[in-house]
CSV table of C-alpha atoms and ligand atoms in Angstrom, one decimal:
chain,number,residue,atom,x,y,z
A,1,MET,CA,-34.9,16.2,29.6
A,2,LYS,CA,-37.9,15.1,31.6
A,3,TYR,CA,-38.6,17.3,34.7
A,4,VAL,CA,-36.8,19.9,32.8
A,5,ASP,CA,-38.0,20.8,29.2
A,6,GLU,CA,-41.9,20.7,30.3
A,7,TYR,CA,-40.8,23.8,32.6
A,8,ARG,CA,-39.2,25.8,30.1
A,9,ASP,CA,-42.0,26.5,27.7
A,10,GLY,CA,-41.8,30.0,26.2
A,11,ALA,CA,-45.4,30.7,25.4
A,12,LEU,CA,-46.7,29.4,28.9
A,13,ALA,CA,-44.0,31.6,30.6
A,14,ARG,CA,-45.4,34.6,28.7
A,15,ASP,CA,-49.0,33.6,30.0
A,16,ILE,CA,-48.3,33.0,33.7
A,17,ALA,CA,-45.9,36.7,33.3
A,18,GLY,CA,-49.4,38.2,31.9
A,19,ARG,CA,-51.3,36.8,34.8
A,20,ILE,CA,-48.4,38.6,37.0
A,21,ARG,CA,-49.2,41.7,35.4
A,22,GLU,CA,-53.0,41.6,35.4
A,23,GLU,CA,-52.7,40.6,39.1
A,24,VAL,CA,-50.5,43.3,40.3
A,25,LEU,CA,-52.3,46.1,42.1
A,26,PRO,CA,-50.9,49.4,40.1
A,27,GLN,CA,-50.8,51.4,43.1
A,28,LYS,CA,-48.4,48.9,45.0
A,29,GLN,CA,-44.6,48.0,45.2
A,30,TYR,CA,-43.9,44.4,45.5
A,31,HIS,CA,-40.3,43.5,46.3
A,32,PHE,CA,-39.5,40.0,46.6
A,33,MET,CA,-36.3,38.2,47.5
A,34,GLU,CA,-35.1,34.6,46.3
A,35,PHE,CA,-32.3,33.7,48.6
A,36,CYS,CA,-30.8,31.0,46.3
A,37,GLY,CA,-28.0,31.9,43.9
A,38,GLY,CA,-29.6,29.4,41.6
A,39,HIS,CA,-32.6,31.4,41.6
A,40,THR,CA,-30.7,34.3,40.6
A,41,HIS,CA,-28.8,32.9,38.2
A,42,ALA,CA,-32.2,31.5,36.5
A,43,ILE,CA,-33.9,34.6,36.7
A,44,PHE,CA,-31.2,36.7,34.7
A,45,ARG,CA,-30.5,33.5,32.2
A,46,TYR,CA,-34.2,33.1,31.3
A,47,GLY,CA,-34.9,37.0,31.0
A,48,ILE,CA,-37.6,37.1,33.6
A,49,PRO,CA,-36.9,40.6,34.5
A,50,ASP,CA,-38.5,41.6,31.1
A,51,LEU,CA,-41.7,39.8,31.7
A,52,LEU,CA,-42.5,41.4,35.0
A,53,PRO,CA,-44.4,44.7,35.6
A,54,ASP,CA,-42.6,47.5,36.5
A,55,ASN,CA,-43.6,47.7,40.2
A,56,LEU,CA,-42.4,44.2,40.8
A,57,LYS,CA,-38.7,44.2,41.8
A,58,MET,CA,-36.9,41.0,42.7
A,59,ILE,CA,-33.9,41.1,45.0
A,60,HIS,CA,-31.0,38.5,45.1
A,61,GLY,CA,-30.2,37.3,48.1
A,62,PRO,CA,-27.2,35.8,49.6
A,63,GLY,CA,-28.0,32.2,48.9
A,64,CYS,CA,-24.5,31.2,46.8
A,65,PRO,CA,-22.1,29.3,49.2
A,66,VAL,CA,-19.1,30.3,46.9
A,67,CYS,CA,-19.9,33.8,47.4
A,68,VAL,CA,-20.4,33.8,51.0
A,69,LEU,CA,-17.4,31.9,52.3
A,70,PRO,CA,-14.9,34.6,53.8
A,71,ILE,CA,-11.6,35.1,52.4
A,72,SER,CA,-10.2,33.6,55.7
A,73,ARG,CA,-11.3,30.4,55.4
A,74,LEU,CA,-10.3,30.1,51.7
A,75,ASP,CA,-7.1,31.3,52.6
A,76,ALA,CA,-6.8,28.5,55.1
A,77,ALA,CA,-7.6,25.9,52.2
A,78,ILE,CA,-4.9,27.6,50.2
A,79,GLU,CA,-2.4,27.5,53.2
A,80,LEU,CA,-3.3,23.9,53.7
A,81,ALA,CA,-2.6,23.1,50.2
A,82,VAL,CA,1.0,24.9,50.1
A,83,SER,CA,2.3,25.0,53.8
A,84,HIS,CA,1.0,21.6,54.8
A,85,ASP,CA,1.6,19.9,51.5
A,86,VAL,CA,-1.7,18.1,51.6
A,87,ILE,CA,-3.7,17.1,48.4
A,88,LEU,CA,-6.6,19.3,48.6
A,89,CYS,CA,-10.0,18.4,47.0
A,90,SER,CA,-11.9,21.1,46.0
A,91,TYR,CA,-15.6,21.4,44.2
A,92,GLY,CA,-14.7,23.2,40.9
A,93,ASP,CA,-16.5,26.6,41.8
A,94,MET,CA,-14.1,27.3,44.7
A,95,LEU,CA,-10.9,27.1,42.2
A,96,ARG,CA,-10.9,30.6,40.7
A,97,VAL,CA,-12.1,32.6,43.6
A,98,PRO,CA,-9.3,35.2,44.6
A,99,GLY,CA,-8.2,34.9,48.3
A,100,SER,CA,-5.8,37.4,49.9
A,101,ARG,CA,-2.9,39.0,47.8
A,102,LYS,CA,-4.7,38.0,44.3
A,103,ARG,CA,-3.9,34.2,45.3
A,104,SER,CA,-6.6,31.0,44.5
A,105,LEU,CA,-6.2,27.7,44.5
A,106,LEU,CA,-6.1,27.3,40.7
A,107,LYS,CA,-2.8,29.7,41.2
A,108,VAL,CA,-0.9,28.0,44.0
A,109,LYS,CA,-2.1,24.7,41.8
A,110,ALA,CA,-0.1,26.2,38.8
A,111,GLU,CA,2.8,27.2,41.2
A,112,GLY,CA,2.8,23.4,42.1
A,113,ALA,CA,0.5,22.9,45.0
A,114,ASP,CA,-1.3,19.4,45.1
A,115,VAL,CA,-4.8,20.9,44.6
A,116,ARG,CA,-7.5,18.3,42.8
A,117,MET,CA,-10.7,19.4,41.4
A,118,VAL,CA,-13.6,16.7,42.5
A,119,TYR,CA,-17.1,16.5,41.3
A,120,SER,CA,-18.2,14.6,44.5
A,121,CYS,CA,-16.8,14.2,47.7
A,122,MET,CA,-16.6,10.3,47.2
A,123,ASP,CA,-13.8,11.2,44.6
A,124,ALA,CA,-11.8,12.8,47.3
A,125,LEU,CA,-12.6,9.7,49.7
A,126,ARG,CA,-10.9,7.7,46.4
A,127,ILE,CA,-7.9,9.6,46.2
A,128,ALA,CA,-7.3,9.3,49.9
A,129,ALA,CA,-7.4,5.6,49.6
A,130,GLU,CA,-5.2,5.5,46.8
A,131,ASN,CA,-2.6,7.7,48.5
A,132,PRO,CA,-2.0,6.3,51.8
A,133,GLN,CA,1.5,8.2,52.2
A,134,ARG,CA,-0.2,11.5,51.7
A,135,GLU,CA,-2.4,13.5,53.9
A,136,VAL,CA,-6.0,14.3,51.9
A,137,VAL,CA,-8.2,17.1,52.8
A,138,PHE,CA,-11.9,17.8,51.1
A,139,PHE,CA,-12.8,21.2,51.4
A,140,ALA,CA,-16.3,21.1,52.2
A,141,ILE,CA,-18.2,24.1,51.3
A,142,GLY,CA,-22.3,24.5,50.6
A,143,PHE,CA,-25.6,24.6,52.1
A,144,GLU,CA,-27.8,21.8,53.0
A,145,THR,CA,-27.5,20.3,50.0
A,146,THR,CA,-23.8,19.2,50.1
A,147,THR,CA,-23.8,18.7,53.7
A,148,PRO,CA,-25.4,15.2,53.8
A,149,PRO,CA,-22.8,13.6,51.3
A,150,THR,CA,-20.1,15.3,53.4
A,151,ALA,CA,-21.4,13.5,56.3
A,152,LEU,CA,-21.7,10.4,54.6
A,153,VAL,CA,-18.0,10.4,53.6
A,154,ILE,CA,-16.8,11.2,56.8
A,155,ARG,CA,-18.7,8.1,58.3
A,156,GLN,CA,-17.2,6.1,55.1
A,157,ALA,CA,-13.8,7.1,56.2
A,158,ARG,CA,-14.3,5.8,59.4
A,159,ALA,CA,-15.5,2.5,58.4
A,160,GLN,CA,-12.8,2.1,56.1
A,161,GLY,CA,-10.4,3.2,58.8
A,162,LEU,CA,-8.4,5.8,56.4
A,163,LYS,CA,-6.2,7.2,58.3
A,164,ASN,CA,-5.0,10.3,56.1
A,165,PHE,CA,-8.5,11.8,55.0
A,166,SER,CA,-10.0,14.9,56.7
A,167,VAL,CA,-12.5,17.5,56.1
A,168,TYR,CA,-12.0,21.0,56.2
A,169,CYS,CA,-15.8,21.8,57.0
A,170,ASN,CA,-17.4,25.1,55.7
A,171,HIS,CA,-21.1,24.2,55.7
A,172,LEU,CA,-23.8,26.6,55.8
A,173,LEU,CA,-27.3,27.0,57.4
A,174,THR,CA,-30.0,28.6,55.1
A,175,PRO,CA,-32.6,29.3,57.7
A,176,ALA,CA,-30.1,31.3,59.9
A,177,ALA,CA,-29.0,33.6,57.1
A,178,ILE,CA,-32.6,34.4,56.3
A,179,SER,CA,-33.2,35.3,60.0
A,180,ASN,CA,-30.0,37.4,59.8
A,181,ILE,CA,-31.7,39.4,56.6
A,182,LEU,CA,-34.9,40.0,58.2
A,183,GLU,CA,-33.3,41.4,61.5
A,184,SER,CA,-30.4,43.5,60.1
A,185,PRO,CA,-29.8,46.4,61.8
A,186,GLU,CA,-31.2,48.6,58.6
A,187,VAL,CA,-34.5,46.8,59.0
A,188,ARG,CA,-34.6,47.1,62.9
A,189,ASP,CA,-33.1,50.5,63.1
A,190,LEU,CA,-35.2,52.3,60.0
A,191,GLY,CA,-37.8,49.6,59.7
A,192,ILE,CA,-37.3,49.8,56.1
A,193,LEU,CA,-37.3,46.2,55.2
A,194,PRO,CA,-38.4,46.4,51.5
A,195,LEU,CA,-39.3,42.9,51.1
A,196,ASP,CA,-42.4,41.5,51.0
A,197,GLY,CA,-42.0,38.0,50.6
A,198,PHE,CA,-39.4,35.3,49.6
A,199,VAL,CA,-38.9,32.7,47.0
A,200,GLY,CA,-37.7,29.8,48.8
A,201,PRO,CA,-34.5,27.3,48.0
A,202,ALA,CA,-35.2,24.7,45.8
A,203,HIS,CA,-32.8,22.0,46.5
A,204,VAL,CA,-32.1,23.0,49.8
A,205,SER,CA,-35.6,22.4,50.9
A,206,THR,CA,-35.2,19.0,49.2
A,207,VAL,CA,-33.2,18.4,52.4
A,208,ILE,CA,-34.8,20.2,55.1
A,209,GLY,CA,-38.3,20.3,54.0
A,210,SER,CA,-40.8,23.6,53.7
A,211,GLN,CA,-41.3,23.0,57.8
A,212,PRO,CA,-38.2,25.4,58.8
A,213,TYR,CA,-40.1,28.6,56.6
A,214,HIS,CA,-43.1,28.3,58.6
A,215,TYR,CA,-41.4,30.4,61.3
A,216,PHE,CA,-40.7,33.3,58.8
A,217,ALA,CA,-44.2,33.2,57.5
A,218,GLU,CA,-45.4,33.3,61.1
A,219,GLU,CA,-42.9,35.3,62.9
A,220,TYR,CA,-42.3,38.0,60.2
A,221,GLN,CA,-45.3,38.0,58.5
A,222,LYS,CA,-43.8,37.4,55.2
A,223,PRO,CA,-44.9,35.0,52.6
A,224,VAL,CA,-42.7,32.3,51.3
A,225,VAL,CA,-42.9,30.1,48.4
A,226,ILE,CA,-40.6,27.3,47.5
A,227,ALA,CA,-39.7,27.1,44.0
A,228,GLY,CA,-37.8,24.7,41.4
A,229,PHE,CA,-34.8,26.4,39.1
A,230,GLU,CA,-36.8,26.4,36.0
A,231,PRO,CA,-38.4,29.6,34.4
A,232,LEU,CA,-41.9,28.3,34.9
A,233,ASP,CA,-41.4,27.2,38.5
A,234,MET,CA,-39.8,30.9,39.0
A,235,LEU,CA,-42.9,32.8,37.3
A,236,GLN,CA,-45.4,30.6,39.0
A,237,ALA,CA,-43.7,31.2,42.6
A,238,ILE,CA,-43.7,34.7,41.8
A,239,LEU,CA,-47.8,34.6,40.9
A,240,MET,CA,-48.2,32.9,44.0
A,241,LEU,CA,-46.6,35.7,46.1
A,242,VAL,CA,-48.4,38.2,44.3
A,243,ARG,CA,-51.7,36.6,45.3
A,244,GLN,CA,-50.7,36.1,48.9
A,245,VAL,CA,-49.7,39.8,49.2
A,246,ASN,CA,-52.8,40.9,47.7
A,247,GLN,CA,-54.8,39.0,49.7
A,248,GLY,CA,-52.9,39.7,53.1
A,249,ARG,CA,-51.7,36.3,53.5
A,250,ALA,CA,-48.5,35.3,54.7
A,251,GLU,CA,-48.0,31.5,54.4
A,252,VAL,CA,-45.2,28.8,53.4
A,253,GLU,CA,-46.7,27.4,49.8
A,254,ASN,CA,-44.8,24.9,47.8
A,255,GLU,CA,-44.2,25.3,44.0
A,256,PHE,CA,-41.7,22.7,44.2
A,257,SER,CA,-43.9,19.8,45.3
A,258,ARG,CA,-42.4,17.5,43.0
A,259,ALA,CA,-39.3,17.5,45.0
A,260,VAL,CA,-40.0,19.0,48.4
A,261,THR,CA,-42.1,17.5,51.1
A,262,PHE,CA,-42.9,19.3,54.7
A,263,GLN,CA,-40.3,16.8,56.4
A,264,GLY,CA,-37.9,17.0,53.7
A,265,ASN,CA,-35.4,13.9,53.6
A,266,LEU,CA,-35.4,12.4,57.1
A,267,ARG,CA,-32.7,10.0,56.5
A,268,ALA,CA,-30.3,12.9,55.1
A,269,ARG,CA,-31.3,15.2,57.9
A,270,ALA,CA,-30.3,12.5,60.5
A,271,VAL,CA,-26.9,11.7,59.3
A,272,VAL,CA,-26.1,15.2,59.3
A,273,ALA,CA,-27.3,15.7,62.8
A,274,ASP,CA,-25.3,12.6,63.9
A,275,THR,CA,-22.1,13.9,62.2
A,276,PHE,CA,-22.2,17.9,62.7
A,277,GLU,CA,-23.1,20.2,65.3
A,278,LEU,CA,-23.7,24.0,65.4
A,279,ARG,CA,-20.9,26.5,65.6
A,280,ARG,CA,-21.8,29.3,67.6
A,281,SER,CA,-21.1,32.2,64.9
A,282,PHE,CA,-19.9,32.3,61.4
A,283,GLU,CA,-18.6,35.0,59.3
A,284,TRP,CA,-20.4,35.1,56.0
A,285,ARG,CA,-18.9,37.0,53.4
A,286,GLY,CA,-21.2,40.2,53.1
A,287,LEU,CA,-23.5,39.3,55.9
A,288,GLY,CA,-20.8,39.3,58.7
A,289,GLU,CA,-20.7,37.3,61.7
A,290,VAL,CA,-24.4,35.2,62.0
A,291,PRO,CA,-24.9,33.1,65.0
A,292,TYR,CA,-25.6,29.4,64.5
A,293,SER,CA,-25.3,29.7,60.9
A,294,ALA,CA,-22.8,26.8,60.3
A,295,LEU,CA,-21.9,23.5,61.2
A,296,ARG,CA,-18.7,21.8,62.5
A,297,ILE,CA,-17.6,18.2,62.6
A,298,LYS,CA,-18.8,16.4,65.8
A,299,GLN,CA,-16.0,15.7,68.6
A,300,GLU,CA,-16.6,11.8,68.0
A,301,PHE,CA,-15.2,12.5,64.4
A,302,ALA,CA,-12.2,14.8,65.5
A,303,GLU,CA,-9.4,12.8,63.7
A,304,PHE,CA,-11.4,13.8,60.4
A,305,ASP,CA,-11.5,17.2,61.1
A,306,ALA,CA,-8.9,19.4,59.2
A,307,GLU,CA,-9.3,22.1,61.9
A,308,LYS,CA,-8.3,19.9,64.5
A,309,ARG,CA,-5.5,18.0,62.4
A,310,PHE,CA,-3.8,21.0,61.1
A,311,THR,CA,-3.0,24.2,62.2
A,312,VAL,CA,-4.0,26.9,60.1
A,313,GLU,CA,-4.2,30.7,61.0
A,314,TYR,CA,-7.6,32.8,60.2
A,315,ARG,CA,-6.4,36.3,59.7
A,316,SER,CA,-9.5,38.3,59.1
A,317,ALA,CA,-9.4,39.7,55.7
A,318,ARG,CA,-10.3,43.3,55.0
A,319,GLU,CA,-13.0,43.8,52.2
A,320,ASN,CA,-13.1,47.0,50.0
A,321,LYS,CA,-15.1,49.4,52.3
A,322,ALA,CA,-16.7,51.1,49.0
A,323,CYS,CA,-18.3,47.3,48.5
A,324,GLU,CA,-22.3,47.6,48.9
A,325,CYS,CA,-22.7,43.6,49.0
A,326,GLY,CA,-24.2,44.0,52.6
A,327,ALA,CA,-26.8,46.2,51.6
A,328,ILE,CA,-27.5,44.4,48.4
A,329,LEU,CA,-27.8,41.1,50.0
A,330,ARG,CA,-30.2,42.5,52.4
A,331,GLY,CA,-32.3,44.1,49.8
A,332,VAL,CA,-31.7,47.8,50.5
A,333,LYS,CA,-29.2,48.6,47.5
A,334,SER,CA,-29.1,47.0,44.1
A,335,PRO,CA,-25.5,46.4,41.9
A,336,ARG,CA,-25.8,49.4,40.3
A,337,ASP,CA,-25.8,51.5,43.5
A,338,CYS,CA,-22.1,50.4,44.2
A,339,SER,CA,-19.4,52.9,42.8
A,340,LEU,CA,-16.9,49.7,42.1
A,341,PHE,CA,-19.4,48.0,40.0
A,342,ALA,CA,-17.9,46.7,36.5
A,343,ASP,CA,-15.2,49.2,37.1
A,344,PRO,CA,-12.7,47.9,38.7
A,345,CYS,CA,-15.0,45.3,40.2
A,346,THR,CA,-15.7,42.4,37.6
A,347,PRO,CA,-16.2,38.4,37.8
A,348,GLU,CA,-12.1,38.5,36.5
A,349,ASN,CA,-11.3,40.8,39.5
A,350,PRO,CA,-14.2,40.6,42.0
A,351,LEU,CA,-13.7,43.1,45.2
A,352,GLY,CA,-16.5,41.8,46.8
A,353,SER,CA,-18.8,38.5,47.4
A,354,CYS,CA,-21.6,39.2,45.1
A,355,MET,CA,-19.3,39.2,41.9
A,356,VAL,CA,-17.4,36.0,42.7
A,357,SER,CA,-19.5,33.3,41.1
A,358,SER,CA,-21.7,33.7,38.3
A,359,GLU,CA,-24.8,33.0,41.0
A,360,GLY,CA,-24.2,36.2,42.9
A,361,ALA,CA,-26.0,39.2,42.5
A,362,CYS,CA,-23.4,41.6,40.9
A,363,ALA,CA,-22.0,38.9,38.6
A,364,ALA,CA,-25.4,37.9,37.3
A,365,TYR,CA,-26.1,41.4,37.0
A,366,TYR,CA,-23.0,42.2,35.2
A,367,SER,CA,-23.2,38.9,32.8
A,368,TYR,CA,-27.0,39.3,31.9
A,369,GLY,CA,-28.3,42.6,32.7
A,370,ARG,CA,-25.4,45.3,32.3
A,371,TYR,CA,-26.6,46.1,28.7
A,372,ARG,CA,-30.2,46.4,29.4
A,373,GLU,CA,-31.9,49.5,29.5
A,374,ARG,CA,-34.5,48.2,32.0
A,375,THR,CA,-33.6,45.5,34.2
A,376,PHE,CA,-35.2,44.8,37.5
A,377,ALA,CA,-33.6,45.7,41.0
A,378,THR,CA,-31.3,48.2,39.0
A,379,ASP,CA,-33.4,51.4,39.9
A,380,ARG,CA,-33.0,52.8,43.3
A,381,SER,CA,-36.6,52.9,43.5
A,382,HIS,CA,-36.7,50.0,45.7
A,383,GLY,CA,-34.1,50.8,48.3
A,384,ALA,CA,-34.9,52.7,51.4
A,385,THR,CA,-38.5,53.2,50.5
A,386,VAL,CA,-41.1,52.9,53.6
A,387,LYS,CA,-42.4,49.6,53.3
A,388,GLU,CA,-45.7,49.7,51.4
A,389,SER,CA,-46.8,46.2,52.4
A,390,ALA,CA,-48.2,47.6,55.9
A,391,ILE,CA,-51.2,49.0,54.4
B,1,MET,CA,-23.0,25.6,43.1
B,2,CYS,CA,-26.5,24.3,44.5
B,3,LEU,CA,-27.4,23.1,41.2
B,4,ALA,CA,-28.9,19.5,41.0
B,5,ILE,CA,-30.5,17.7,38.0
B,6,PRO,CA,-33.3,15.4,37.5
B,7,VAL,CA,-31.9,11.7,36.2
B,8,ARG,CA,-33.7,8.5,35.8
B,9,VAL,CA,-32.6,5.5,37.9
B,10,GLU,CA,-31.6,2.5,35.2
B,11,VAL,CA,-29.8,-0.1,37.5
B,12,ILE,CA,-29.6,-0.7,41.3
B,13,GLN,CA,-25.8,-1.5,41.6
B,14,SER,CA,-25.6,-1.9,45.5
B,15,PRO,CA,-27.7,-0.8,48.3
B,16,ASP,CA,-25.7,2.6,48.1
B,17,MET,CA,-25.1,2.7,44.5
B,18,ALA,CA,-27.2,3.2,41.2
B,19,LEU,CA,-26.8,3.6,37.5
B,20,VAL,CA,-28.4,6.5,36.1
B,21,ASP,CA,-29.3,8.1,32.8
B,22,ILE,CA,-28.1,11.8,32.5
B,23,GLY,CA,-29.1,13.1,29.3
B,24,GLY,CA,-28.0,9.8,27.3
B,25,VAL,CA,-24.7,9.4,29.4
B,26,ARG,CA,-24.8,6.8,32.2
B,27,LYS,CA,-23.3,7.4,35.3
B,28,SER,CA,-23.0,5.9,38.7
B,29,ILE,CA,-24.3,8.1,41.6
B,30,ASN,CA,-24.5,7.5,45.3
B,31,ILE,CA,-28.4,6.4,46.5
B,32,ALA,CA,-27.7,6.3,50.2
B,33,LEU,CA,-29.6,9.2,50.9
B,34,VAL,CA,-32.9,7.8,49.3
B,35,PRO,CA,-32.9,4.0,49.9
B,36,ASP,CA,-36.3,3.1,48.8
B,37,VAL,CA,-35.4,4.3,45.0
B,38,VAL,CA,-36.5,1.6,42.4
B,39,VAL,CA,-35.4,1.4,38.7
B,40,GLY,CA,-37.3,3.8,36.8
B,41,ASP,CA,-37.7,6.5,39.5
B,42,TYR,CA,-36.4,10.1,38.9
B,43,VAL,CA,-34.1,11.3,41.7
B,44,ILE,CA,-32.5,14.9,41.8
B,45,LEU,CA,-28.7,14.8,41.6
B,46,HIS,CA,-26.3,16.8,43.1
B,47,VAL,CA,-22.5,16.5,43.6
B,48,GLY,CA,-22.8,12.6,42.8
B,49,TYR,CA,-25.6,11.9,45.3
B,50,ALA,CA,-29.3,11.5,44.6
B,51,LEU,CA,-31.2,14.0,47.2
B,52,ASN,CA,-34.5,13.2,47.0
B,53,LYS,CA,-36.8,11.3,44.7
B,54,ILE,CA,-39.2,13.2,42.3
B,55,ASP,CA,-42.9,12.6,42.8
B,56,PRO,CA,-44.5,12.2,39.2
B,57,GLN,CA,-48.0,12.8,40.4
B,58,GLU,CA,-46.8,16.0,42.3
B,59,ALA,CA,-44.9,17.0,38.8
B,60,GLN,CA,-48.3,16.6,37.1
B,61,ARG,CA,-49.7,18.7,39.3
B,62,THR,CA,-47.3,21.8,38.8
B,63,LEU,CA,-47.8,21.2,35.0
B,64,GLN,CA,-51.5,21.5,35.7
B,65,LEU,CA,-51.1,24.7,37.5
B,66,PHE,CA,-49.6,26.3,34.5
B,67,ALA,CA,-51.9,24.8,32.0
B,68,GLU,CA,-54.7,26.8,34.1
B,69,VAL,CA,-53.1,29.9,33.5
B,70,ASP,CA,-52.9,28.8,30.0
B,71,GLU,CA,-56.6,28.2,29.8
B,72,VAL,CA,-57.4,31.4,31.8
B,73,SER,CA,-55.4,33.4,29.0
B,74,ARG,CA,-57.0,31.4,26.0
B,75,GLN,CA,-60.8,32.4,27.4
B,76,GLN,CA,-59.6,35.9,27.6
B,77,ARG,CA,-58.0,36.1,24.3
B,78,LEU,CA,-61.2,34.5,22.9
B,79,GLU,CA,-63.4,37.2,24.8
B,80,ASN,CA,-61.3,40.2,23.7
B,81,ASN,CA,-61.3,39.1,20.2
B,82,PRO,CA,-64.2,36.6,19.4
C,401,SF4,S1,-19.9,45.4,42.6
C,401,SF4,FE1,-18.2,44.4,43.7
C,401,SF4,S2,-17.6,45.6,45.3
C,401,SF4,FE2,-19.6,46.5,44.5
C,401,SF4,S3,-21.1,45.6,45.8
C,401,SF4,FE3,-21.0,44.2,43.7
C,401,SF4,S4,-19.3,42.8,44.7
C,401,SF4,FE4,-19.2,44.6,46.1
């Protein structure tokens, strides 16, 4: 497929990896975080760890919206389908995720609740138009990529005068989470953030542009390279990060310039700004409360806001205390450091957010890295070490 | 979850919708977020919506970057084993 196959050439991948190995300084440790779950998945799927030098580690960030949605919000969606008898429309990724008491959308569907998997929020709108006697709720999750489509259907529902359609909004903001990682207590108290740079999200950046990352480069002196999801994109971005670190630069570079501009998609940003507003705080599974990190529907569209239309209770669900997701998502620990990893925590029975979807750090590691002798970010050497980039 | 794929626009059906080719399969998608798209453009498709256009020149430049790496390592191989 055009714009895909050209970026998967194996020989070229080995060449770029060869350059990375030549250019890393042997006495130095390099720790780069890919924020995006899509990158985590690609890294494992294409065996990129095997191509990287020993002193370069990738740390898997919190960038998977399925993983970071707190259980209480999922419970509320399940409650809508079960107690309020709505037609609940959800992206497929959410269906298997276990909520409290091991309930999932798939399970309650099997028990008779009207849960429908949709590929697009347009399908949810169509279902509402076709079922005027039923309440239809779209369970909206995702980062800046899925937000503009949700904004568009809310506006379309109003234009069509639909009275039975609403959105349960759980949209999240990437830059807020990156700030949270950089400012986490581990970092502030111990000054040990083992991060020398970021691989910036691909598709999120097609919408928000490269501009928001300049703050991180300047404020925290961390290089950022925005990268596409194909293996050559990833490797090239890593090479660009190595070069920045070696040259003492902390800039925003854009490897994914074929789809990302400085400004991003202005029309998408405008429709989002006109439809949503910031929540003061939102709980992320694995990160805890993150200020100004999520969106809710503006008052103007209150009739399409499921949170206003239905009373659903949020009971904060207790997570397993031994789960190390918080530390893993901040780059302080790796999946193997968790005593629950693989037994009993597995993708079938996830005990923490990183195991929930195939884009989570623990799940990716479980599926692709478990049997490897040496996979990157598996040893403890990168955790709690004094930041080397200070030299 | 956030995966999206490049698709080619085949027919503009209305200001908001277009037919695209996804690896040989035709599908109707929403193009309201990229209003200036024309037939033949590639767009990034995510959950039924085009998020942005792909810039062919920038794509070419990125491939060139990879090619430079390739060229450098070829040179080095030649130098090492003349
Ligand atoms: S293995 Fe499971 S319990 Fe342990 S950190 Fe990962 S998700 Fe949490």
